[in-house]
mmCIF file with all atom_site columns, C-alpha atoms in Angstrom:
data_model
loop_
_atom_site.group_PDB
_atom_site.id
_atom_site.type_symbol
_atom_site.label_atom_id
_atom_site.label_alt_id
_atom_site.label_comp_id
_atom_site.label_asym_id
_atom_site.label_entity_id
_atom_site.label_seq_id
_atom_site.pdbx_PDB_ins_code
_atom_site.Cartn_x
_atom_site.Cartn_y
_atom_site.Cartn_z
_atom_site.occupancy
_atom_site.B_iso_or_equiv
_atom_site.pdbx_formal_charge
_atom_site.auth_seq_id
_atom_site.auth_comp_id
_atom_site.auth_asym_id
_atom_site.auth_atom_id
_atom_site.pdbx_PDB_model_num
ATOM 1   C CA . UNK H 1 1   ? -66.108 151.219 -123.195 1.00 75.00 ? 349  UNK H CA 1
ATOM 2   C CA . UNK H 1 2   ? -63.424 153.856 -125.007 1.00 85.00 ? 350  UNK H CA 1
ATOM 3   C CA . UNK H 1 3   ? -60.925 152.809 -127.924 1.00 92.00 ? 351  UNK H CA 1
ATOM 4   C CA . UNK H 1 4   ? -57.739 153.527 -126.907 1.00 96.00 ? 352  UNK H CA 1
ATOM 5   C CA . UNK H 1 5   ? -54.735 153.044 -129.000 1.00 97.00 ? 353  UNK H CA 1
ATOM 6   C CA . UNK H 1 6   ? -50.953 153.730 -128.122 1.00 98.00 ? 354  UNK H CA 1
ATOM 7   C CA . UNK H 1 7   ? -47.998 154.442 -130.407 1.00 98.00 ? 355  UNK H CA 1
ATOM 8   C CA . UNK H 1 8   ? -45.296 153.122 -130.612 1.00 98.00 ? 356  UNK H CA 1
ATOM 9   C CA . UNK H 1 9   ? -46.151 149.475 -129.588 1.00 97.00 ? 357  UNK H CA 1
ATOM 10  C CA . UNK H 1 10  ? -42.711 148.997 -128.525 1.00 97.00 ? 358  UNK H CA 1
ATOM 11  C CA . UNK H 1 11  ? -39.750 150.138 -128.867 1.00 98.00 ? 359  UNK H CA 1
ATOM 12  C CA . UNK H 1 12  ? -35.671 149.568 -128.254 1.00 98.00 ? 360  UNK H CA 1
ATOM 13  C CA . UNK H 1 13  ? -33.726 152.844 -127.605 1.00 97.00 ? 361  UNK H CA 1
ATOM 14  C CA . UNK H 1 14  ? -30.295 154.021 -126.412 1.00 97.00 ? 362  UNK H CA 1
ATOM 15  C CA . UNK H 1 15  ? -29.860 155.060 -122.838 1.00 97.00 ? 363  UNK H CA 1
ATOM 16  C CA . UNK H 1 16  ? -29.792 159.032 -122.108 1.00 97.00 ? 364  UNK H CA 1
ATOM 17  C CA . UNK H 1 17  ? -32.384 159.518 -124.969 1.00 98.00 ? 365  UNK H CA 1
ATOM 18  C CA . UNK H 1 18  ? -35.693 160.131 -124.345 1.00 98.00 ? 366  UNK H CA 1
ATOM 19  C CA . UNK H 1 19  ? -38.810 158.390 -125.863 1.00 98.00 ? 367  UNK H CA 1
ATOM 20  C CA . UNK H 1 20  ? -42.253 160.608 -126.116 1.00 98.00 ? 368  UNK H CA 1
ATOM 21  C CA . UNK H 1 21  ? -45.858 158.200 -126.191 1.00 98.00 ? 369  UNK H CA 1
ATOM 22  C CA . UNK H 1 22  ? -48.813 158.913 -127.184 1.00 98.00 ? 370  UNK H CA 1
ATOM 23  C CA . UNK H 1 23  ? -52.077 158.040 -126.449 1.00 98.00 ? 371  UNK H CA 1
ATOM 24  C CA . UNK H 1 24  ? -55.411 158.548 -128.817 1.00 98.00 ? 372  UNK H CA 1
ATOM 25  C CA . UNK H 1 25  ? -59.102 158.056 -127.604 1.00 97.00 ? 373  UNK H CA 1
ATOM 26  C CA . UNK H 1 26  ? -62.239 157.777 -129.910 1.00 95.00 ? 374  UNK H CA 1
ATOM 27  C CA . UNK H 1 27  ? -64.484 159.824 -127.333 1.00 93.00 ? 375  UNK H CA 1
ATOM 28  C CA . UNK H 1 28  ? -63.902 163.327 -125.129 1.00 93.00 ? 376  UNK H CA 1
ATOM 29  C CA . UNK H 1 29  ? -62.666 162.047 -121.619 1.00 91.00 ? 377  UNK H CA 1
ATOM 30  C CA . UNK H 1 30  ? -62.059 164.294 -118.805 1.00 88.00 ? 378  UNK H CA 1
ATOM 31  C CA . UNK H 1 31  ? -59.393 162.417 -116.967 1.00 90.00 ? 379  UNK H CA 1
ATOM 32  C CA . UNK H 1 32  ? -56.578 159.967 -118.635 1.00 95.00 ? 380  UNK H CA 1
ATOM 33  C CA . UNK H 1 33  ? -53.832 158.241 -116.354 1.00 97.00 ? 381  UNK H CA 1
ATOM 34  C CA . UNK H 1 34  ? -50.382 156.923 -116.999 1.00 98.00 ? 382  UNK H CA 1
ATOM 35  C CA . UNK H 1 35  ? -49.061 153.421 -115.671 1.00 98.00 ? 383  UNK H CA 1
ATOM 36  C CA . UNK H 1 36  ? -46.002 151.769 -115.423 1.00 98.00 ? 384  UNK H CA 1
ATOM 37  C CA . UNK H 1 37  ? -45.511 148.096 -115.665 1.00 97.00 ? 385  UNK H CA 1
ATOM 38  C CA . UNK H 1 38  ? -42.396 146.670 -115.337 1.00 93.00 ? 386  UNK H CA 1
ATOM 39  C CA . UNK H 1 39  ? -41.589 142.670 -116.775 1.00 87.00 ? 387  UNK H CA 1
ATOM 40  C CA . UNK H 1 40  ? -43.997 140.610 -115.131 1.00 87.00 ? 388  UNK H CA 1
ATOM 41  C CA . UNK H 1 41  ? -45.198 143.304 -112.103 1.00 92.00 ? 389  UNK H CA 1
ATOM 42  C CA . UNK H 1 42  ? -48.137 144.816 -111.018 1.00 95.00 ? 390  UNK H CA 1
ATOM 43  C CA . UNK H 1 43  ? -49.086 148.436 -112.421 1.00 97.00 ? 391  UNK H CA 1
ATOM 44  C CA . UNK H 1 44  ? -48.565 151.761 -110.810 1.00 96.00 ? 392  UNK H CA 1
ATOM 45  C CA . UNK H 1 45  ? -49.298 155.098 -111.284 1.00 96.00 ? 393  UNK H CA 1
ATOM 46  C CA . UNK H 1 46  ? -47.859 157.697 -112.532 1.00 97.00 ? 394  UNK H CA 1
ATOM 47  C CA . UNK H 1 47  ? -49.678 160.555 -112.936 1.00 96.00 ? 395  UNK H CA 1
ATOM 48  C CA . UNK H 1 48  ? -53.049 162.048 -113.505 1.00 95.00 ? 396  UNK H CA 1
ATOM 49  C CA . UNK H 1 49  ? -53.339 163.811 -116.879 1.00 94.00 ? 397  UNK H CA 1
ATOM 50  C CA . UNK H 1 50  ? -56.318 166.333 -116.634 1.00 86.00 ? 398  UNK H CA 1
ATOM 51  C CA . UNK H 1 51  ? -57.202 168.850 -120.031 1.00 83.00 ? 399  UNK H CA 1
ATOM 52  C CA . UNK H 1 52  ? -56.350 172.264 -118.773 1.00 81.00 ? 400  UNK H CA 1
ATOM 53  C CA . UNK H 1 53  ? -54.398 171.509 -115.883 1.00 84.00 ? 401  UNK H CA 1
ATOM 54  C CA . UNK H 1 54  ? -50.825 170.897 -114.361 1.00 89.00 ? 402  UNK H CA 1
ATOM 55  C CA . UNK H 1 55  ? -50.516 166.892 -114.434 1.00 93.00 ? 403  UNK H CA 1
ATOM 56  C CA . UNK H 1 56  ? -50.532 165.263 -110.839 1.00 94.00 ? 404  UNK H CA 1
ATOM 57  C CA . UNK H 1 57  ? -47.313 163.065 -110.316 1.00 96.00 ? 405  UNK H CA 1
ATOM 58  C CA . UNK H 1 58  ? -47.683 160.195 -107.915 1.00 94.00 ? 406  UNK H CA 1
ATOM 59  C CA . UNK H 1 59  ? -44.417 159.576 -105.413 1.00 93.00 ? 407  UNK H CA 1
ATOM 60  C CA . UNK H 1 60  ? -41.301 158.498 -106.706 1.00 94.00 ? 408  UNK H CA 1
ATOM 61  C CA . UNK H 1 61  ? -42.236 160.288 -110.468 1.00 96.00 ? 409  UNK H CA 1
ATOM 62  C CA . UNK H 1 62  ? -41.215 163.487 -111.024 1.00 96.00 ? 410  UNK H CA 1
ATOM 63  C CA . UNK H 1 63  ? -42.097 166.292 -114.142 1.00 96.00 ? 411  UNK H CA 1
ATOM 64  C CA . UNK H 1 64  ? -38.720 166.153 -115.329 1.00 97.00 ? 412  UNK H CA 1
ATOM 65  C CA . UNK H 1 65  ? -38.307 162.505 -116.109 1.00 98.00 ? 413  UNK H CA 1
ATOM 66  C CA . UNK H 1 66  ? -42.247 161.769 -117.375 1.00 98.00 ? 414  UNK H CA 1
ATOM 67  C CA . UNK H 1 67  ? -43.721 165.174 -118.924 1.00 97.00 ? 415  UNK H CA 1
ATOM 68  C CA . UNK H 1 68  ? -46.802 164.636 -119.822 1.00 97.00 ? 416  UNK H CA 1
ATOM 69  C CA . UNK H 1 69  ? -48.746 167.274 -122.141 1.00 95.00 ? 417  UNK H CA 1
ATOM 70  C CA . UNK H 1 70  ? -52.310 166.921 -122.940 1.00 94.00 ? 418  UNK H CA 1
ATOM 71  C CA . UNK H 1 71  ? -53.783 169.363 -125.496 1.00 92.00 ? 419  UNK H CA 1
ATOM 72  C CA . UNK H 1 72  ? -56.977 168.469 -125.651 1.00 93.00 ? 420  UNK H CA 1
ATOM 73  C CA . UNK H 1 73  ? -59.868 165.623 -124.721 1.00 93.00 ? 421  UNK H CA 1
ATOM 74  C CA . UNK H 1 74  ? -58.777 163.126 -126.384 1.00 95.00 ? 422  UNK H CA 1
ATOM 75  C CA . UNK H 1 75  ? -55.190 162.731 -126.647 1.00 96.00 ? 423  UNK H CA 1
ATOM 76  C CA . UNK H 1 76  ? -52.205 163.086 -124.022 1.00 96.00 ? 424  UNK H CA 1
ATOM 77  C CA . UNK H 1 77  ? -48.226 162.294 -124.164 1.00 97.00 ? 425  UNK H CA 1
ATOM 78  C CA . UNK H 1 78  ? -45.648 160.751 -121.968 1.00 98.00 ? 426  UNK H CA 1
ATOM 79  C CA . UNK H 1 79  ? -42.452 161.833 -122.458 1.00 98.00 ? 427  UNK H CA 1
ATOM 80  C CA . UNK H 1 80  ? -39.519 158.849 -120.734 1.00 98.00 ? 428  UNK H CA 1
ATOM 81  C CA . UNK H 1 81  ? -36.535 161.010 -120.419 1.00 98.00 ? 429  UNK H CA 1
ATOM 82  C CA . UNK H 1 82  ? -33.192 160.764 -120.430 1.00 98.00 ? 430  UNK H CA 1
ATOM 83  C CA . UNK H 1 83  ? -33.471 156.939 -120.121 1.00 97.00 ? 431  UNK H CA 1
ATOM 84  C CA . UNK H 1 84  ? -31.895 154.432 -118.402 1.00 97.00 ? 432  UNK H CA 1
ATOM 85  C CA . UNK H 1 85  ? -32.312 150.545 -118.384 1.00 96.00 ? 433  UNK H CA 1
ATOM 86  C CA . UNK H 1 86  ? -33.945 150.635 -115.316 1.00 96.00 ? 434  UNK H CA 1
ATOM 87  C CA . UNK H 1 87  ? -36.789 152.719 -117.560 1.00 97.00 ? 435  UNK H CA 1
ATOM 88  C CA . UNK H 1 88  ? -37.158 149.134 -119.121 1.00 97.00 ? 436  UNK H CA 1
ATOM 89  C CA . UNK H 1 89  ? -41.068 149.157 -118.759 1.00 97.00 ? 437  UNK H CA 1
ATOM 90  C CA . UNK H 1 90  ? -44.674 148.968 -120.712 1.00 98.00 ? 438  UNK H CA 1
ATOM 91  C CA . UNK H 1 91  ? -46.310 152.207 -120.098 1.00 98.00 ? 439  UNK H CA 1
ATOM 92  C CA . UNK H 1 92  ? -50.085 152.519 -120.460 1.00 98.00 ? 440  UNK H CA 1
ATOM 93  C CA . UNK H 1 93  ? -52.559 155.020 -120.715 1.00 98.00 ? 441  UNK H CA 1
ATOM 94  C CA . UNK H 1 94  ? -56.061 155.071 -119.545 1.00 97.00 ? 442  UNK H CA 1
ATOM 95  C CA . UNK H 1 95  ? -59.217 156.828 -119.099 1.00 95.00 ? 443  UNK H CA 1
ATOM 96  C CA . UNK H 1 96  ? -62.218 156.900 -117.053 1.00 91.00 ? 444  UNK H CA 1
ATOM 97  C CA . UNK H 1 97  ? -65.581 156.531 -117.821 1.00 77.00 ? 445  UNK H CA 1
ATOM 98  C CA . UNK H 1 98  ? -67.696 159.273 -117.174 1.00 67.00 ? 446  UNK H CA 1
ATOM 99  C CA . UNK H 1 99  ? -69.330 158.732 -113.656 1.00 68.00 ? 447  UNK H CA 1
ATOM 100 C CA . UNK H 1 100 ? -68.820 155.413 -113.313 1.00 77.00 ? 448  UNK H CA 1
ATOM 101 C CA . UNK H 1 101 ? -65.114 154.925 -111.890 1.00 86.00 ? 449  UNK H CA 1
ATOM 102 C CA . UNK H 1 102 ? -64.590 152.546 -114.484 1.00 91.00 ? 450  UNK H CA 1
ATOM 103 C CA . UNK H 1 103 ? -60.888 153.385 -116.201 1.00 94.00 ? 451  UNK H CA 1
ATOM 104 C CA . UNK H 1 104 ? -60.503 151.468 -119.642 1.00 95.00 ? 452  UNK H CA 1
ATOM 105 C CA . UNK H 1 105 ? -56.430 150.544 -120.523 1.00 97.00 ? 453  UNK H CA 1
ATOM 106 C CA . UNK H 1 106 ? -54.585 150.879 -124.287 1.00 97.00 ? 454  UNK H CA 1
ATOM 107 C CA . UNK H 1 107 ? -52.677 148.066 -125.685 1.00 97.00 ? 455  UNK H CA 1
ATOM 108 C CA . UNK H 1 108 ? -49.493 149.259 -124.014 1.00 97.00 ? 456  UNK H CA 1
ATOM 109 C CA . UNK H 1 109 ? -46.262 150.837 -124.995 1.00 98.00 ? 457  UNK H CA 1
ATOM 110 C CA . UNK H 1 110 ? -43.409 148.073 -124.256 1.00 97.00 ? 458  UNK H CA 1
ATOM 111 C CA . UNK H 1 111 ? -40.050 149.927 -123.968 1.00 98.00 ? 459  UNK H CA 1
ATOM 112 C CA . UNK H 1 112 ? -36.263 148.321 -123.890 1.00 97.00 ? 460  UNK H CA 1
ATOM 113 C CA . UNK H 1 113 ? -33.795 150.581 -122.903 1.00 98.00 ? 461  UNK H CA 1
ATOM 114 C CA . UNK H 1 114 ? -30.296 149.240 -123.743 1.00 96.00 ? 462  UNK H CA 1
ATOM 115 C CA . UNK R 2 1   ? -46.717 150.547 -98.227  1.00 53.00 ? 911  UNK R CA 1
ATOM 116 C CA . UNK R 2 2   ? -49.117 148.053 -100.301 1.00 61.00 ? 912  UNK R CA 1
ATOM 117 C CA . UNK R 2 3   ? -52.297 148.894 -99.741  1.00 89.00 ? 913  UNK R CA 1
ATOM 118 C CA . UNK R 2 4   ? -53.742 146.257 -101.896 1.00 96.00 ? 914  UNK R CA 1
ATOM 119 C CA . UNK R 2 5   ? -52.536 142.770 -100.802 1.00 97.00 ? 915  UNK R CA 1
ATOM 120 C CA . UNK R 2 6   ? -53.342 140.143 -103.315 1.00 98.00 ? 916  UNK R CA 1
ATOM 121 C CA . UNK R 2 7   ? -53.145 136.081 -103.412 1.00 97.00 ? 917  UNK R CA 1
ATOM 122 C CA . UNK R 2 8   ? -52.545 133.746 -104.217 1.00 97.00 ? 918  UNK R CA 1
ATOM 123 C CA . UNK R 2 9   ? -49.308 135.048 -106.690 1.00 97.00 ? 919  UNK R CA 1
ATOM 124 C CA . UNK R 2 10  ? -50.536 131.406 -109.043 1.00 98.00 ? 920  UNK R CA 1
ATOM 125 C CA . UNK R 2 11  ? -53.426 128.794 -109.310 1.00 98.00 ? 921  UNK R CA 1
ATOM 126 C CA . UNK R 2 12  ? -53.890 126.202 -110.993 1.00 98.00 ? 922  UNK R CA 1
ATOM 127 C CA . UNK R 2 13  ? -57.745 124.967 -111.654 1.00 98.00 ? 923  UNK R CA 1
ATOM 128 C CA . UNK R 2 14  ? -59.357 122.637 -113.560 1.00 98.00 ? 924  UNK R CA 1
ATOM 129 C CA . UNK R 2 15  ? -61.664 123.253 -116.047 1.00 98.00 ? 925  UNK R CA 1
ATOM 130 C CA . UNK R 2 16  ? -65.179 123.652 -114.916 1.00 98.00 ? 926  UNK R CA 1
ATOM 131 C CA . UNK R 2 17  ? -64.184 124.680 -111.293 1.00 98.00 ? 927  UNK R CA 1
ATOM 132 C CA . UNK R 2 18  ? -64.438 127.809 -109.343 1.00 98.00 ? 928  UNK R CA 1
ATOM 133 C CA . UNK R 2 19  ? -61.067 130.024 -109.150 1.00 98.00 ? 929  UNK R CA 1
ATOM 134 C CA . UNK R 2 20  ? -60.739 131.856 -106.284 1.00 98.00 ? 930  UNK R CA 1
ATOM 135 C CA . UNK R 2 21  ? -58.578 135.197 -106.066 1.00 98.00 ? 931  UNK R CA 1
ATOM 136 C CA . UNK R 2 22  ? -58.343 137.578 -102.930 1.00 98.00 ? 932  UNK R CA 1
ATOM 137 C CA . UNK R 2 23  ? -57.730 140.962 -102.051 1.00 98.00 ? 933  UNK R CA 1
ATOM 138 C CA . UNK R 2 24  ? -57.424 143.242 -98.753  1.00 98.00 ? 934  UNK R CA 1
ATOM 139 C CA . UNK R 2 25  ? -57.446 146.887 -98.491  1.00 96.00 ? 935  UNK R CA 1
ATOM 140 C CA . UNK R 2 26  ? -56.149 149.231 -95.998  1.00 92.00 ? 936  UNK R CA 1
ATOM 141 C CA . UNK R 2 27  ? -57.013 152.430 -96.707  1.00 92.00 ? 937  UNK R CA 1
ATOM 142 C CA . UNK R 2 28  ? -61.509 152.927 -95.668  1.00 92.00 ? 938  UNK R CA 1
ATOM 143 C CA . UNK R 2 29  ? -61.757 155.680 -97.840  1.00 91.00 ? 939  UNK R CA 1
ATOM 144 C CA . UNK R 2 30  ? -61.403 153.209 -100.846 1.00 93.00 ? 940  UNK R CA 1
ATOM 145 C CA . UNK R 2 31  ? -64.925 153.547 -102.626 1.00 92.00 ? 941  UNK R CA 1
ATOM 146 C CA . UNK R 2 32  ? -64.306 151.324 -105.983 1.00 94.00 ? 942  UNK R CA 1
ATOM 147 C CA . UNK R 2 33  ? -62.805 148.342 -106.387 1.00 96.00 ? 943  UNK R CA 1
ATOM 148 C CA . UNK R 2 34  ? -62.472 146.779 -110.331 1.00 97.00 ? 944  UNK R CA 1
ATOM 149 C CA . UNK R 2 35  ? -60.931 143.350 -111.147 1.00 98.00 ? 945  UNK R CA 1
ATOM 150 C CA . UNK R 2 36  ? -59.154 143.197 -114.253 1.00 98.00 ? 946  UNK R CA 1
ATOM 151 C CA . UNK R 2 37  ? -57.916 140.542 -117.028 1.00 98.00 ? 947  UNK R CA 1
ATOM 152 C CA . UNK R 2 38  ? -54.608 140.298 -118.410 1.00 97.00 ? 948  UNK R CA 1
ATOM 153 C CA . UNK R 2 39  ? -53.664 139.067 -121.232 1.00 97.00 ? 949  UNK R CA 1
ATOM 154 C CA . UNK R 2 40  ? -49.997 138.056 -122.543 1.00 94.00 ? 950  UNK R CA 1
ATOM 155 C CA . UNK R 2 41  ? -48.861 141.262 -124.662 1.00 92.00 ? 951  UNK R CA 1
ATOM 156 C CA . UNK R 2 42  ? -52.087 143.394 -123.942 1.00 95.00 ? 952  UNK R CA 1
ATOM 157 C CA . UNK R 2 43  ? -53.493 145.781 -121.891 1.00 96.00 ? 953  UNK R CA 1
ATOM 158 C CA . UNK R 2 44  ? -55.579 145.209 -118.759 1.00 97.00 ? 954  UNK R CA 1
ATOM 159 C CA . UNK R 2 45  ? -59.857 144.424 -119.349 1.00 97.00 ? 955  UNK R CA 1
ATOM 160 C CA . UNK R 2 46  ? -62.416 145.488 -116.837 1.00 96.00 ? 956  UNK R CA 1
ATOM 161 C CA . UNK R 2 47  ? -63.844 142.623 -115.589 1.00 96.00 ? 957  UNK R CA 1
ATOM 162 C CA . UNK R 2 48  ? -66.301 143.151 -112.981 1.00 96.00 ? 958  UNK R CA 1
ATOM 163 C CA . UNK R 2 49  ? -66.378 145.891 -110.368 1.00 96.00 ? 959  UNK R CA 1
ATOM 164 C CA . UNK R 2 50  ? -68.406 146.676 -107.159 1.00 96.00 ? 960  UNK R CA 1
ATOM 165 C CA . UNK R 2 51  ? -69.009 149.173 -104.448 1.00 94.00 ? 961  UNK R CA 1
ATOM 166 C CA . UNK R 2 52  ? -68.483 148.895 -100.972 1.00 91.00 ? 962  UNK R CA 1
ATOM 167 C CA . UNK R 2 53  ? -72.102 149.556 -100.398 1.00 92.00 ? 963  UNK R CA 1
ATOM 168 C CA . UNK R 2 54  ? -72.992 145.851 -101.655 1.00 94.00 ? 964  UNK R CA 1
ATOM 169 C CA . UNK R 2 55  ? -71.656 142.540 -100.491 1.00 95.00 ? 965  UNK R CA 1
ATOM 170 C CA . UNK R 2 56  ? -71.704 140.901 -103.969 1.00 97.00 ? 966  UNK R CA 1
ATOM 171 C CA . UNK R 2 57  ? -72.522 141.308 -107.931 1.00 97.00 ? 967  UNK R CA 1
ATOM 172 C CA . UNK R 2 58  ? -72.525 139.150 -110.275 1.00 97.00 ? 968  UNK R CA 1
ATOM 173 C CA . UNK R 2 59  ? -71.949 139.161 -114.115 1.00 96.00 ? 969  UNK R CA 1
ATOM 174 C CA . UNK R 2 60  ? -71.479 136.082 -115.827 1.00 97.00 ? 970  UNK R CA 1
ATOM 175 C CA . UNK R 2 61  ? -69.591 132.768 -114.489 1.00 97.00 ? 971  UNK R CA 1
ATOM 176 C CA . UNK R 2 62  ? -67.964 136.435 -112.555 1.00 98.00 ? 972  UNK R CA 1
ATOM 177 C CA . UNK R 2 63  ? -68.585 137.301 -109.218 1.00 98.00 ? 973  UNK R CA 1
ATOM 178 C CA . UNK R 2 64  ? -67.405 139.785 -106.395 1.00 97.00 ? 974  UNK R CA 1
ATOM 179 C CA . UNK R 2 65  ? -67.674 138.877 -103.142 1.00 97.00 ? 975  UNK R CA 1
ATOM 180 C CA . UNK R 2 66  ? -67.373 142.536 -100.763 1.00 97.00 ? 976  UNK R CA 1
ATOM 181 C CA . UNK R 2 67  ? -66.859 142.047 -96.910  1.00 96.00 ? 977  UNK R CA 1
ATOM 182 C CA . UNK R 2 68  ? -66.360 145.926 -96.095  1.00 95.00 ? 978  UNK R CA 1
ATOM 183 C CA . UNK R 2 69  ? -66.375 145.185 -92.024  1.00 95.00 ? 979  UNK R CA 1
ATOM 184 C CA . UNK R 2 70  ? -63.027 143.003 -93.356  1.00 96.00 ? 980  UNK R CA 1
ATOM 185 C CA . UNK R 2 71  ? -61.929 145.412 -95.645  1.00 96.00 ? 981  UNK R CA 1
ATOM 186 C CA . UNK R 2 72  ? -61.701 141.703 -97.970  1.00 97.00 ? 982  UNK R CA 1
ATOM 187 C CA . UNK R 2 73  ? -63.108 141.260 -101.834 1.00 98.00 ? 983  UNK R CA 1
ATOM 188 C CA . UNK R 2 74  ? -62.844 138.352 -103.821 1.00 98.00 ? 984  UNK R CA 1
ATOM 189 C CA . UNK R 2 75  ? -63.255 137.087 -107.476 1.00 98.00 ? 985  UNK R CA 1
ATOM 190 C CA . UNK R 2 76  ? -64.802 134.024 -108.272 1.00 98.00 ? 986  UNK R CA 1
ATOM 191 C CA . UNK R 2 77  ? -65.308 132.582 -111.444 1.00 98.00 ? 987  UNK R CA 1
ATOM 192 C CA . UNK R 2 78  ? -67.881 129.717 -111.711 1.00 98.00 ? 988  UNK R CA 1
ATOM 193 C CA . UNK R 2 79  ? -67.189 126.996 -114.457 1.00 98.00 ? 989  UNK R CA 1
ATOM 194 C CA . UNK R 2 80  ? -63.352 127.664 -114.969 1.00 98.00 ? 990  UNK R CA 1
ATOM 195 C CA . UNK R 2 81  ? -62.452 127.555 -118.485 1.00 98.00 ? 991  UNK R CA 1
ATOM 196 C CA . UNK R 2 82  ? -58.676 127.041 -120.655 1.00 97.00 ? 992  UNK R CA 1
ATOM 197 C CA . UNK R 2 83  ? -59.626 130.474 -122.192 1.00 97.00 ? 993  UNK R CA 1
ATOM 198 C CA . UNK R 2 84  ? -60.089 132.252 -118.845 1.00 98.00 ? 994  UNK R CA 1
ATOM 199 C CA . UNK R 2 85  ? -55.877 131.899 -118.227 1.00 98.00 ? 995  UNK R CA 1
ATOM 200 C CA . UNK R 2 86  ? -54.614 134.879 -117.739 1.00 98.00 ? 996  UNK R CA 1
ATOM 201 C CA . UNK R 2 87  ? -53.488 137.453 -114.744 1.00 98.00 ? 997  UNK R CA 1
ATOM 202 C CA . UNK R 2 88  ? -56.121 138.930 -113.015 1.00 98.00 ? 998  UNK R CA 1
ATOM 203 C CA . UNK R 2 89  ? -55.118 142.075 -111.211 1.00 98.00 ? 999  UNK R CA 1
ATOM 204 C CA . UNK R 2 90  ? -57.746 143.356 -107.870 1.00 98.00 ? 1000 UNK R CA 1
ATOM 205 C CA . UNK R 2 91  ? -57.522 147.594 -107.464 1.00 97.00 ? 1001 UNK R CA 1
ATOM 206 C CA . UNK R 2 92  ? -59.080 149.845 -105.563 1.00 96.00 ? 1002 UNK R CA 1
ATOM 207 C CA . UNK R 2 93  ? -59.889 153.412 -106.391 1.00 94.00 ? 1003 UNK R CA 1
ATOM 208 C CA . UNK R 2 94  ? -60.352 156.931 -103.464 1.00 87.00 ? 1004 UNK R CA 1
ATOM 209 C CA . UNK R 2 95  ? -59.235 158.713 -100.553 1.00 74.00 ? 1005 UNK R CA 1
ATOM 210 C CA . UNK R 2 96  ? -58.912 161.964 -102.999 1.00 74.00 ? 1006 UNK R CA 1
ATOM 211 C CA . UNK R 2 97  ? -56.737 159.935 -105.467 1.00 74.00 ? 1007 UNK R CA 1
ATOM 212 C CA . UNK R 2 98  ? -58.341 159.335 -108.927 1.00 83.00 ? 1008 UNK R CA 1
ATOM 213 C CA . UNK R 2 99  ? -55.937 156.604 -110.727 1.00 93.00 ? 1009 UNK R CA 1
ATOM 214 C CA . UNK R 2 100 ? -56.138 152.831 -109.400 1.00 95.00 ? 1010 UNK R CA 1
ATOM 215 C CA . UNK R 2 101 ? -54.074 151.241 -106.697 1.00 95.00 ? 1011 UNK R CA 1
ATOM 216 C CA . UNK R 2 102 ? -53.436 147.766 -108.022 1.00 97.00 ? 1012 UNK R CA 1
ATOM 217 C CA . UNK R 2 103 ? -52.548 144.525 -106.314 1.00 97.00 ? 1013 UNK R CA 1
ATOM 218 C CA . UNK R 2 104 ? -50.154 142.495 -107.298 1.00 96.00 ? 1014 UNK R CA 1
ATOM 219 C CA . UNK R 2 105 ? -51.594 139.678 -109.340 1.00 97.00 ? 1015 UNK R CA 1
ATOM 220 C CA . UNK R 2 106 ? -52.719 136.352 -109.648 1.00 98.00 ? 1016 UNK R CA 1
ATOM 221 C CA . UNK R 2 107 ? -51.390 133.933 -112.575 1.00 98.00 ? 1017 UNK R CA 1
ATOM 222 C CA . UNK R 2 108 ? -54.080 131.836 -113.296 1.00 98.00 ? 1018 UNK R CA 1
ATOM 223 C CA . UNK R 2 109 ? -54.190 128.411 -115.540 1.00 98.00 ? 1019 UNK R CA 1
ATOM 224 C CA . UNK R 2 110 ? -56.590 126.295 -116.350 1.00 98.00 ? 1020 UNK R CA 1
ATOM 225 C CA . UNK R 2 111 ? -56.016 122.839 -116.770 1.00 97.00 ? 1021 UNK R CA 1
ATOM 226 C CA . UNK R 2 112 ? -57.759 121.072 -119.737 1.00 91.00 ? 1022 UNK R CA 1
#
């Protein structure tokens, strides 16, 4: 399985500001995903980020709020823009392992907006 | 619309017992069904997964049972241990989407 790291691991931010979360993988992967997990809740897919194409966003998530970059096959960023307390969540990136559909998750970034 | 329904929400099992968590799905286009284990402060870890062309898959103490006609699948943890205490999520993939749709999770406690 891939080894995935995220930075920062946690942050406390003021409302109205933006935070960029980085996701680094130790091997080249085609498909990367960003999920949100609100406190004590399940995971919700934000978007799919494939290298060389625009990210595909799920219903309820828009590019202006959650811009994503995917500059190469081992790295992606998710920005949470103009934050409000409702954005307080754990943000997780995941990667898909080749042809097996297996998805592996990073450790997550715990964001608190005050 | 919740596409994957998971139950129970919480479960307490005695050490050495069998833990059973159930999921039901609605979208018949789903073609991959994984289970994840998550400890507090950690990302979800893939436990075991199944495709709809098999009815059961076993890996160590973990077994997935799959019923395609009923659109249900379940996780069985045999000889449950206190270290298995965690939150478990079922998920599904397919229907033109590459990401996973998750159930709401089951908080499992194994009592020593």
